[in-house]
mmCIF file of C-alpha atoms in Angstrom:
data_model
loop_
_atom_site.group_PDB
_atom_site.id
_atom_site.type_symbol
_atom_site.label_atom_id
_atom_site.label_comp_id
_atom_site.label_asym_id
_atom_site.label_seq_id
_atom_site.Cartn_x
_atom_site.Cartn_y
_atom_site.Cartn_z
ATOM 1 C CA UNK B 1 -58.934 -23.282 -20.134
ATOM 2 C CA UNK B 2 -57.840 -19.861 -18.955
ATOM 3 C CA UNK B 3 -54.110 -19.685 -18.438
ATOM 4 C CA UNK B 4 -54.350 -19.089 -14.696
ATOM 5 C CA UNK B 5 -57.237 -21.496 -14.063
ATOM 6 C CA UNK B 6 -56.812 -25.134 -13.081
ATOM 7 C CA UNK B 7 -59.605 -27.690 -12.723
ATOM 8 C CA UNK B 8 -59.448 -30.759 -10.510
ATOM 9 C CA UNK B 9 -62.326 -33.237 -10.263
ATOM 10 C CA UNK B 10 -62.754 -35.670 -7.374
ATOM 11 C CA UNK B 11 -64.949 -38.741 -7.022
ATOM 12 C CA UNK B 12 -67.008 -37.360 -4.151
ATOM 13 C CA UNK B 13 -67.243 -34.429 -1.687
ATOM 14 C CA UNK B 14 -65.148 -36.215 0.935
ATOM 15 C CA UNK B 15 -62.206 -36.713 -1.407
ATOM 16 C CA UNK B 16 -62.596 -33.130 -2.584
ATOM 17 C CA UNK B 17 -62.405 -31.818 0.988
ATOM 18 C CA UNK B 18 -59.243 -33.828 1.671
ATOM 19 C CA UNK B 19 -57.776 -32.643 -1.618
ATOM 20 C CA UNK B 20 -58.456 -29.032 -0.687
ATOM 21 C CA UNK B 21 -56.901 -29.543 2.753
ATOM 22 C CA UNK B 22 -53.759 -31.018 1.210
ATOM 23 C CA UNK B 23 -53.568 -28.133 -1.252
ATOM 24 C CA UNK B 24 -53.789 -25.571 1.548
ATOM 25 C CA UNK B 25 -51.138 -27.366 3.593
ATOM 26 C CA UNK B 26 -48.951 -27.424 0.500
ATOM 27 C CA UNK B 27 -49.292 -23.688 -0.006
ATOM 28 C CA UNK B 28 -48.142 -23.104 3.548
ATOM 29 C CA UNK B 29 -45.162 -25.392 2.975
ATOM 30 C CA UNK B 30 -44.288 -23.565 -0.233
ATOM 31 C CA UNK B 31 -43.978 -20.334 1.691
ATOM 32 C CA UNK B 32 -46.507 -18.360 -0.327
ATOM 33 C CA UNK B 33 -46.775 -15.742 2.371
ATOM 34 C CA UNK B 34 -45.595 -12.294 3.298
ATOM 35 C CA UNK B 35 -43.124 -11.753 6.143
ATOM 36 C CA UNK B 36 -43.678 -15.282 7.440
ATOM 37 C CA UNK B 37 -47.437 -14.714 7.688
ATOM 38 C CA UNK B 38 -50.115 -16.377 5.594
ATOM 39 C CA UNK B 39 -53.359 -14.467 5.049
ATOM 40 C CA UNK B 40 -56.401 -16.633 4.365
ATOM 41 C CA UNK B 41 -59.937 -15.381 3.649
ATOM 42 C CA UNK B 42 -62.657 -17.936 4.410
ATOM 43 C CA UNK B 43 -66.213 -18.365 3.163
ATOM 44 C CA UNK B 44 -69.269 -19.690 4.934
ATOM 45 C CA UNK B 45 -71.973 -21.855 3.434
ATOM 46 C CA UNK B 46 -72.298 -25.622 3.272
ATOM 47 C CA UNK B 47 -69.611 -26.462 0.698
ATOM 48 C CA UNK B 48 -66.455 -25.705 2.740
ATOM 49 C CA UNK B 49 -67.854 -27.136 5.976
ATOM 50 C CA UNK B 50 -66.162 -30.516 5.672
ATOM 51 C CA UNK B 51 -62.891 -28.847 4.661
ATOM 52 C CA UNK B 52 -62.818 -26.880 7.918
ATOM 53 C CA UNK B 53 -63.516 -30.037 9.911
ATOM 54 C CA UNK B 54 -60.670 -31.873 8.203
ATOM 55 C CA UNK B 55 -58.227 -29.020 8.808
ATOM 56 C CA UNK B 56 -59.072 -29.192 12.524
ATOM 57 C CA UNK B 57 -58.189 -32.908 12.651
ATOM 58 C CA UNK B 58 -54.953 -34.845 12.344
ATOM 59 C CA UNK B 59 -52.671 -34.710 10.499
ATOM 60 C CA UNK B 60 -53.410 -31.080 9.639
ATOM 61 C CA UNK B 61 -54.140 -29.993 13.194
ATOM 62 C CA UNK B 62 -50.559 -30.578 14.303
ATOM 63 C CA UNK B 63 -48.566 -30.359 11.058
ATOM 64 C CA UNK B 64 -49.837 -26.963 9.905
ATOM 65 C CA UNK B 65 -48.181 -24.020 11.632
ATOM 66 C CA UNK B 66 -51.455 -22.297 12.478
ATOM 67 C CA UNK B 67 -49.731 -19.530 14.448
ATOM 68 C CA UNK B 68 -48.577 -17.900 11.232
ATOM 69 C CA UNK B 69 -52.008 -18.001 9.581
ATOM 70 C CA UNK B 70 -54.026 -14.784 9.639
ATOM 71 C CA UNK B 71 -57.743 -15.518 9.243
ATOM 72 C CA UNK B 72 -60.045 -13.141 7.393
ATOM 73 C CA UNK B 73 -63.579 -13.580 6.055
ATOM 74 C CA UNK B 74 -64.820 -13.273 2.491
ATOM 75 C CA UNK B 75 -68.280 -12.164 3.580
ATOM 76 C CA UNK B 76 -70.556 -12.008 6.586
ATOM 77 C CA UNK B 77 -74.216 -11.592 7.395
ATOM 78 C CA UNK B 78 -75.250 -8.672 9.559
ATOM 79 C CA UNK B 79 -75.777 -10.782 12.671
ATOM 80 C CA UNK B 80 -73.883 -11.148 15.973
ATOM 81 C CA UNK B 81 -70.962 -13.619 15.994
ATOM 82 C CA UNK B 82 -72.823 -15.868 18.431
ATOM 83 C CA UNK B 83 -75.627 -16.613 15.939
ATOM 84 C CA UNK B 84 -75.543 -19.738 13.801
ATOM 85 C CA UNK B 85 -76.175 -17.622 10.707
ATOM 86 C CA UNK B 86 -72.779 -15.984 11.203
ATOM 87 C CA UNK B 87 -69.951 -17.167 8.961
ATOM 88 C CA UNK B 88 -67.565 -16.427 11.804
ATOM 89 C CA UNK B 89 -69.598 -18.691 14.098
ATOM 90 C CA UNK B 90 -69.378 -21.518 11.544
ATOM 91 C CA UNK B 91 -65.601 -21.311 11.116
ATOM 92 C CA UNK B 92 -65.030 -20.867 14.833
ATOM 93 C CA UNK B 93 -67.103 -23.949 15.692
ATOM 94 C CA UNK B 94 -65.531 -26.190 13.062
ATOM 95 C CA UNK B 95 -61.929 -24.986 13.052
ATOM 96 C CA UNK B 96 -60.690 -22.080 15.146
ATOM 97 C CA UNK B 97 -61.632 -23.335 18.588
ATOM 98 C CA UNK B 98 -59.987 -26.704 17.841
ATOM 99 C CA UNK B 99 -56.543 -25.391 16.873
ATOM 100 C CA UNK B 100 -54.089 -23.065 18.568
ATOM 101 C CA UNK B 101 -54.518 -19.675 16.989
ATOM 102 C CA UNK B 102 -53.593 -16.358 18.653
ATOM 103 C CA UNK B 103 -56.648 -14.123 19.028
ATOM 104 C CA UNK B 104 -54.883 -11.314 17.180
ATOM 105 C CA UNK B 105 -54.701 -13.565 14.101
ATOM 106 C CA UNK B 106 -58.491 -13.543 13.742
ATOM 107 C CA UNK B 107 -59.825 -10.630 11.693
ATOM 108 C CA UNK B 108 -63.566 -11.112 11.563
ATOM 109 C CA UNK B 109 -66.180 -8.908 9.952
ATOM 110 C CA UNK B 110 -68.176 -7.345 12.775
ATOM 111 C CA UNK B 111 -71.671 -8.255 11.683
ATOM 112 C CA UNK B 112 -73.158 -6.982 14.937
ATOM 113 C CA UNK B 113 -72.463 -3.397 13.805
ATOM 114 C CA UNK B 114 -74.654 -1.505 11.387
ATOM 115 C CA UNK B 115 -73.939 -2.403 7.785
ATOM 116 C CA UNK B 116 -72.173 0.899 7.134
ATOM 117 C CA UNK B 117 -70.080 0.643 10.298
ATOM 118 C CA UNK B 118 -69.130 -2.950 9.565
ATOM 119 C CA UNK B 119 -67.952 -2.062 6.054
ATOM 120 C CA UNK B 120 -65.863 0.825 7.374
ATOM 121 C CA UNK B 121 -64.444 -1.253 10.219
ATOM 122 C CA UNK B 122 -63.414 -4.155 7.973
ATOM 123 C CA UNK B 123 -61.937 -1.848 5.355
ATOM 124 C CA UNK B 124 -59.811 -0.237 8.064
ATOM 125 C CA UNK B 125 -58.766 -3.689 9.323
ATOM 126 C CA UNK B 126 -57.595 -4.691 5.847
ATOM 127 C CA UNK B 127 -55.722 -1.452 5.215
ATOM 128 C CA UNK B 128 -54.045 -1.702 8.610
ATOM 129 C CA UNK B 129 -52.968 -5.317 8.115
ATOM 130 C CA UNK B 130 -51.639 -4.812 4.595
ATOM 131 C CA UNK B 131 -49.924 -1.589 5.752
ATOM 132 C CA UNK B 132 -50.706 0.653 2.852
ATOM 133 C CA UNK B 133 -50.142 -1.975 0.150
ATOM 134 C CA UNK B 134 -53.023 -3.163 -1.977
ATOM 135 C CA UNK B 135 -54.946 -5.961 -0.280
ATOM 136 C CA UNK B 136 -53.536 -9.247 -1.564
ATOM 137 C CA UNK B 137 -54.503 -12.406 0.320
ATOM 138 C CA UNK B 138 -52.251 -15.445 0.134
ATOM 139 C CA UNK B 139 -55.378 -17.585 -0.212
ATOM 140 C CA UNK B 140 -59.110 -17.066 -0.684
ATOM 141 C CA UNK B 141 -61.568 -19.945 -0.343
ATOM 142 C CA UNK B 142 -64.840 -19.514 -2.247
ATOM 143 C CA UNK B 143 -67.961 -21.494 -2.924
ATOM 144 C CA UNK B 144 -70.752 -20.621 -5.330
ATOM 145 C CA UNK B 145 -74.518 -20.857 -5.323
ATOM 146 C CA UNK B 146 -76.960 -22.418 -7.742
ATOM 147 C CA UNK B 147 -77.561 -18.886 -9.034
ATOM 148 C CA UNK B 148 -73.854 -18.300 -9.677
ATOM 149 C CA UNK B 149 -73.235 -15.976 -6.754
ATOM 150 C CA UNK B 150 -69.969 -16.114 -4.900
ATOM 151 C CA UNK B 151 -68.926 -14.327 -1.715
ATOM 152 C CA UNK B 152 -71.963 -12.058 -1.277
ATOM 153 C CA UNK B 153 -71.839 -10.876 -4.878
ATOM 154 C CA UNK B 154 -75.190 -11.709 -6.443
ATOM 155 C CA UNK B 155 -76.298 -11.873 -10.101
ATOM 156 C CA UNK B 156 -77.576 -8.580 -11.468
ATOM 157 C CA UNK B 157 -76.314 -6.534 -8.536
ATOM 158 C CA UNK B 158 -74.277 -3.362 -8.920
ATOM 159 C CA UNK B 159 -71.568 -4.888 -6.733
ATOM 160 C CA UNK B 160 -70.413 -7.247 -9.520
ATOM 161 C CA UNK B 161 -69.403 -4.272 -11.654
ATOM 162 C CA UNK B 162 -67.556 -2.509 -8.833
ATOM 163 C CA UNK B 163 -63.836 -3.152 -9.283
ATOM 164 C CA UNK B 164 -62.650 -0.345 -7.016
ATOM 165 C CA UNK B 165 -64.096 -1.110 -3.569
ATOM 166 C CA UNK B 166 -62.280 -3.387 -1.146
ATOM 167 C CA UNK B 167 -65.390 -4.008 0.952
ATOM 168 C CA UNK B 168 -69.044 -3.591 0.020
ATOM 169 C CA UNK B 169 -72.453 -3.610 1.680
ATOM 170 C CA UNK B 170 -74.820 -5.925 -0.124
ATOM 171 C CA UNK B 171 -78.190 -7.574 0.245
ATOM 172 C CA UNK B 172 -79.238 -10.788 -1.385
ATOM 173 C CA UNK B 173 -81.894 -13.456 -1.131
ATOM 174 C CA UNK B 174 -80.650 -17.017 -1.519
ATOM 175 C CA UNK B 175 -82.532 -20.189 -0.588
ATOM 176 C CA UNK B 176 -85.320 -17.944 0.781
ATOM 177 C CA UNK B 177 -82.887 -16.327 3.232
ATOM 178 C CA UNK B 178 -82.836 -12.572 2.599
ATOM 179 C CA UNK B 179 -80.139 -10.800 4.522
ATOM 180 C CA UNK B 180 -77.930 -7.778 4.621
ATOM 181 C CA UNK B 181 -74.292 -8.688 4.265
ATOM 182 C CA UNK B 182 -70.778 -7.331 4.032
ATOM 183 C CA UNK B 183 -68.496 -8.731 1.349
ATOM 184 C CA UNK B 184 -65.055 -8.386 -0.111
ATOM 185 C CA UNK B 185 -65.208 -6.712 -3.501
ATOM 186 C CA UNK B 186 -63.702 -7.942 -6.752
ATOM 187 C CA UNK B 187 -60.763 -5.598 -6.233
ATOM 188 C CA UNK B 188 -59.628 -7.588 -3.191
ATOM 189 C CA UNK B 189 -60.615 -11.023 -4.499
ATOM 190 C CA UNK B 190 -58.791 -10.645 -7.808
ATOM 191 C CA UNK B 191 -55.580 -9.407 -6.198
ATOM 192 C CA UNK B 192 -55.237 -12.683 -4.305
ATOM 193 C CA UNK B 193 -52.232 -14.941 -4.852
ATOM 194 C CA UNK B 194 -54.322 -18.116 -4.760
ATOM 195 C CA UNK B 195 -58.080 -18.628 -5.053
ATOM 196 C CA UNK B 196 -59.848 -21.963 -4.523
ATOM 197 C CA UNK B 197 -63.423 -22.317 -5.831
ATOM 198 C CA UNK B 198 -65.223 -25.332 -4.356
ATOM 199 C CA UNK B 199 -68.287 -26.971 -5.902
ATOM 200 C CA UNK B 200 -70.154 -30.175 -5.064
ATOM 201 C CA UNK B 201 -73.421 -31.802 -6.101
ATOM 202 C CA UNK B 202 -75.603 -31.993 -9.176
ATOM 203 C CA UNK B 203 -77.269 -28.706 -8.256
ATOM 204 C CA UNK B 204 -74.023 -26.901 -9.172
ATOM 205 C CA UNK B 205 -73.592 -28.617 -12.553
ATOM 206 C CA UNK B 206 -75.534 -26.002 -14.511
ATOM 207 C CA UNK B 207 -73.394 -23.151 -13.172
ATOM 208 C CA UNK B 208 -70.212 -25.110 -13.918
ATOM 209 C CA UNK B 209 -71.423 -25.556 -17.496
ATOM 210 C CA UNK B 210 -72.173 -21.853 -17.825
ATOM 211 C CA UNK B 211 -68.717 -20.908 -16.558
ATOM 212 C CA UNK B 212 -66.583 -23.452 -18.449
ATOM 213 C CA UNK B 213 -68.588 -24.105 -21.632
ATOM 214 C CA UNK B 214 -70.907 -21.161 -22.167
ATOM 215 C CA UNK B 215 -68.352 -18.641 -20.828
ATOM 216 C CA UNK B 216 -71.116 -16.651 -19.161
ATOM 217 C CA UNK B 217 -69.146 -13.601 -18.092
ATOM 218 C CA UNK B 218 -72.052 -12.026 -16.199
ATOM 219 C CA UNK B 219 -72.137 -14.629 -13.447
ATOM 220 C CA UNK B 220 -70.452 -13.341 -10.300
ATOM 221 C CA UNK B 221 -68.323 -16.499 -9.982
ATOM 222 C CA UNK B 222 -67.119 -15.970 -13.574
ATOM 223 C CA UNK B 223 -65.679 -12.642 -12.522
ATOM 224 C CA UNK B 224 -63.224 -14.325 -10.162
ATOM 225 C CA UNK B 225 -59.975 -14.174 -12.112
ATOM 226 C CA UNK B 226 -56.864 -13.286 -10.109
ATOM 227 C CA UNK B 227 -54.777 -10.744 -11.992
ATOM 228 C CA UNK B 228 -51.469 -12.416 -11.205
ATOM 229 C CA UNK B 229 -52.465 -15.280 -8.910
ATOM 230 C CA UNK B 230 -53.598 -18.864 -9.348
ATOM 231 C CA UNK B 231 -57.230 -19.916 -9.654
ATOM 232 C CA UNK B 232 -58.076 -23.546 -8.915
ATOM 233 C CA UNK B 233 -61.552 -25.024 -9.238
ATOM 234 C CA UNK B 234 -62.131 -28.154 -7.150
ATOM 235 C CA UNK B 235 -65.288 -30.038 -8.133
ATOM 236 C CA UNK B 236 -66.772 -33.424 -7.418
ATOM 237 C CA UNK B 237 -68.009 -35.598 -10.287
ATOM 238 C CA UNK B 238 -71.616 -34.552 -9.801
ATOM 239 C CA UNK B 239 -70.796 -30.856 -10.132
ATOM 240 C CA UNK B 240 -68.604 -31.564 -13.178
ATOM 241 C CA UNK B 241 -71.097 -33.903 -14.881
ATOM 242 C CA UNK B 242 -71.849 -31.465 -17.731
ATOM 243 C CA UNK B 243 -68.213 -31.027 -18.733
ATOM 244 C CA UNK B 244 -66.796 -32.980 -21.671
ATOM 245 C CA UNK B 245 -63.738 -35.182 -21.411
ATOM 246 C CA UNK B 246 -61.398 -32.470 -22.692
ATOM 247 C CA UNK B 247 -61.908 -30.654 -19.380
ATOM 248 C CA UNK B 248 -61.848 -33.717 -17.190
ATOM 249 C CA UNK B 249 -58.623 -34.998 -18.759
ATOM 250 C CA UNK B 250 -56.861 -31.915 -17.412
ATOM 251 C CA UNK B 251 -57.939 -32.697 -13.869
ATOM 252 C CA UNK B 252 -56.560 -35.234 -11.413
#
C-alpha cells in the first residue's frame, strides 16, 4: 500500500455510504480546516448519491456545523444548474436544500456559461477563496468510472498529464453520454488535505484490480495521490472482490 493511501472495505453500498458520512463528520470534528472554514469539493455521478442523502438526514443534519462548510464542485457538465444532468442540481436536490447553508458558501461551476468562460470563472472563484495561496481543499470526494476516469479526467486525454492547471475544459463520452465539461485539474486535486475515493459494484472490480494490483499508472484515478494529504479508498465487497486478503486485512 502507498504510505498515504488507506483502504476500507464495507459489506454493501449502504454501509459504505454511512461509513463515508461518519468519516466526513469526523474530519469536521478534528478541525481539519482553515480559519474555521472547511472546504469540500463534491462529485456527481451515481456512487456518492446515497452519501449525500445520508448527510442530509439525522444525525448528520443537525450535528454537523454546516455553516462552516464551503461547498465546491470537482467537475460539471456544460448545462444550466436547473437540468438534471448538472452535478450542482444533484447535490442541491439531495443535500443543500435540506440543510441550512448560507448561499455564499456555495461555489458552483457555472455550466450555463461557455466552456471557456466557465473555466475562467471557476478559476477566479478558487483563487479568490484561497486568497493567493495554492488551492488546497480540506476534502475532495471522488468516484471513478468503469474506464478508470475520475472527476472529468478521462483515459488517454491530455488533461491527465496536465499538472499545472487548476481548472480545465474537457470533453468525454461515458455510458454513451458525450458532453463538454469543466473539471478540477490534478494540481488542485493532489494538493487536497483529504481525498475520499468511493467505489461500489462488481463493474468497478477490474479498475480496482488495475490500481491496487497491476499498478496501472496511466489510469486517471491512479493519478490521484495527494502530495501531503490523506487518500482513503472506500469500497464495497463487490468492488474489492479481485483483491487478495493482504489488502482486505488492512481494511475495516
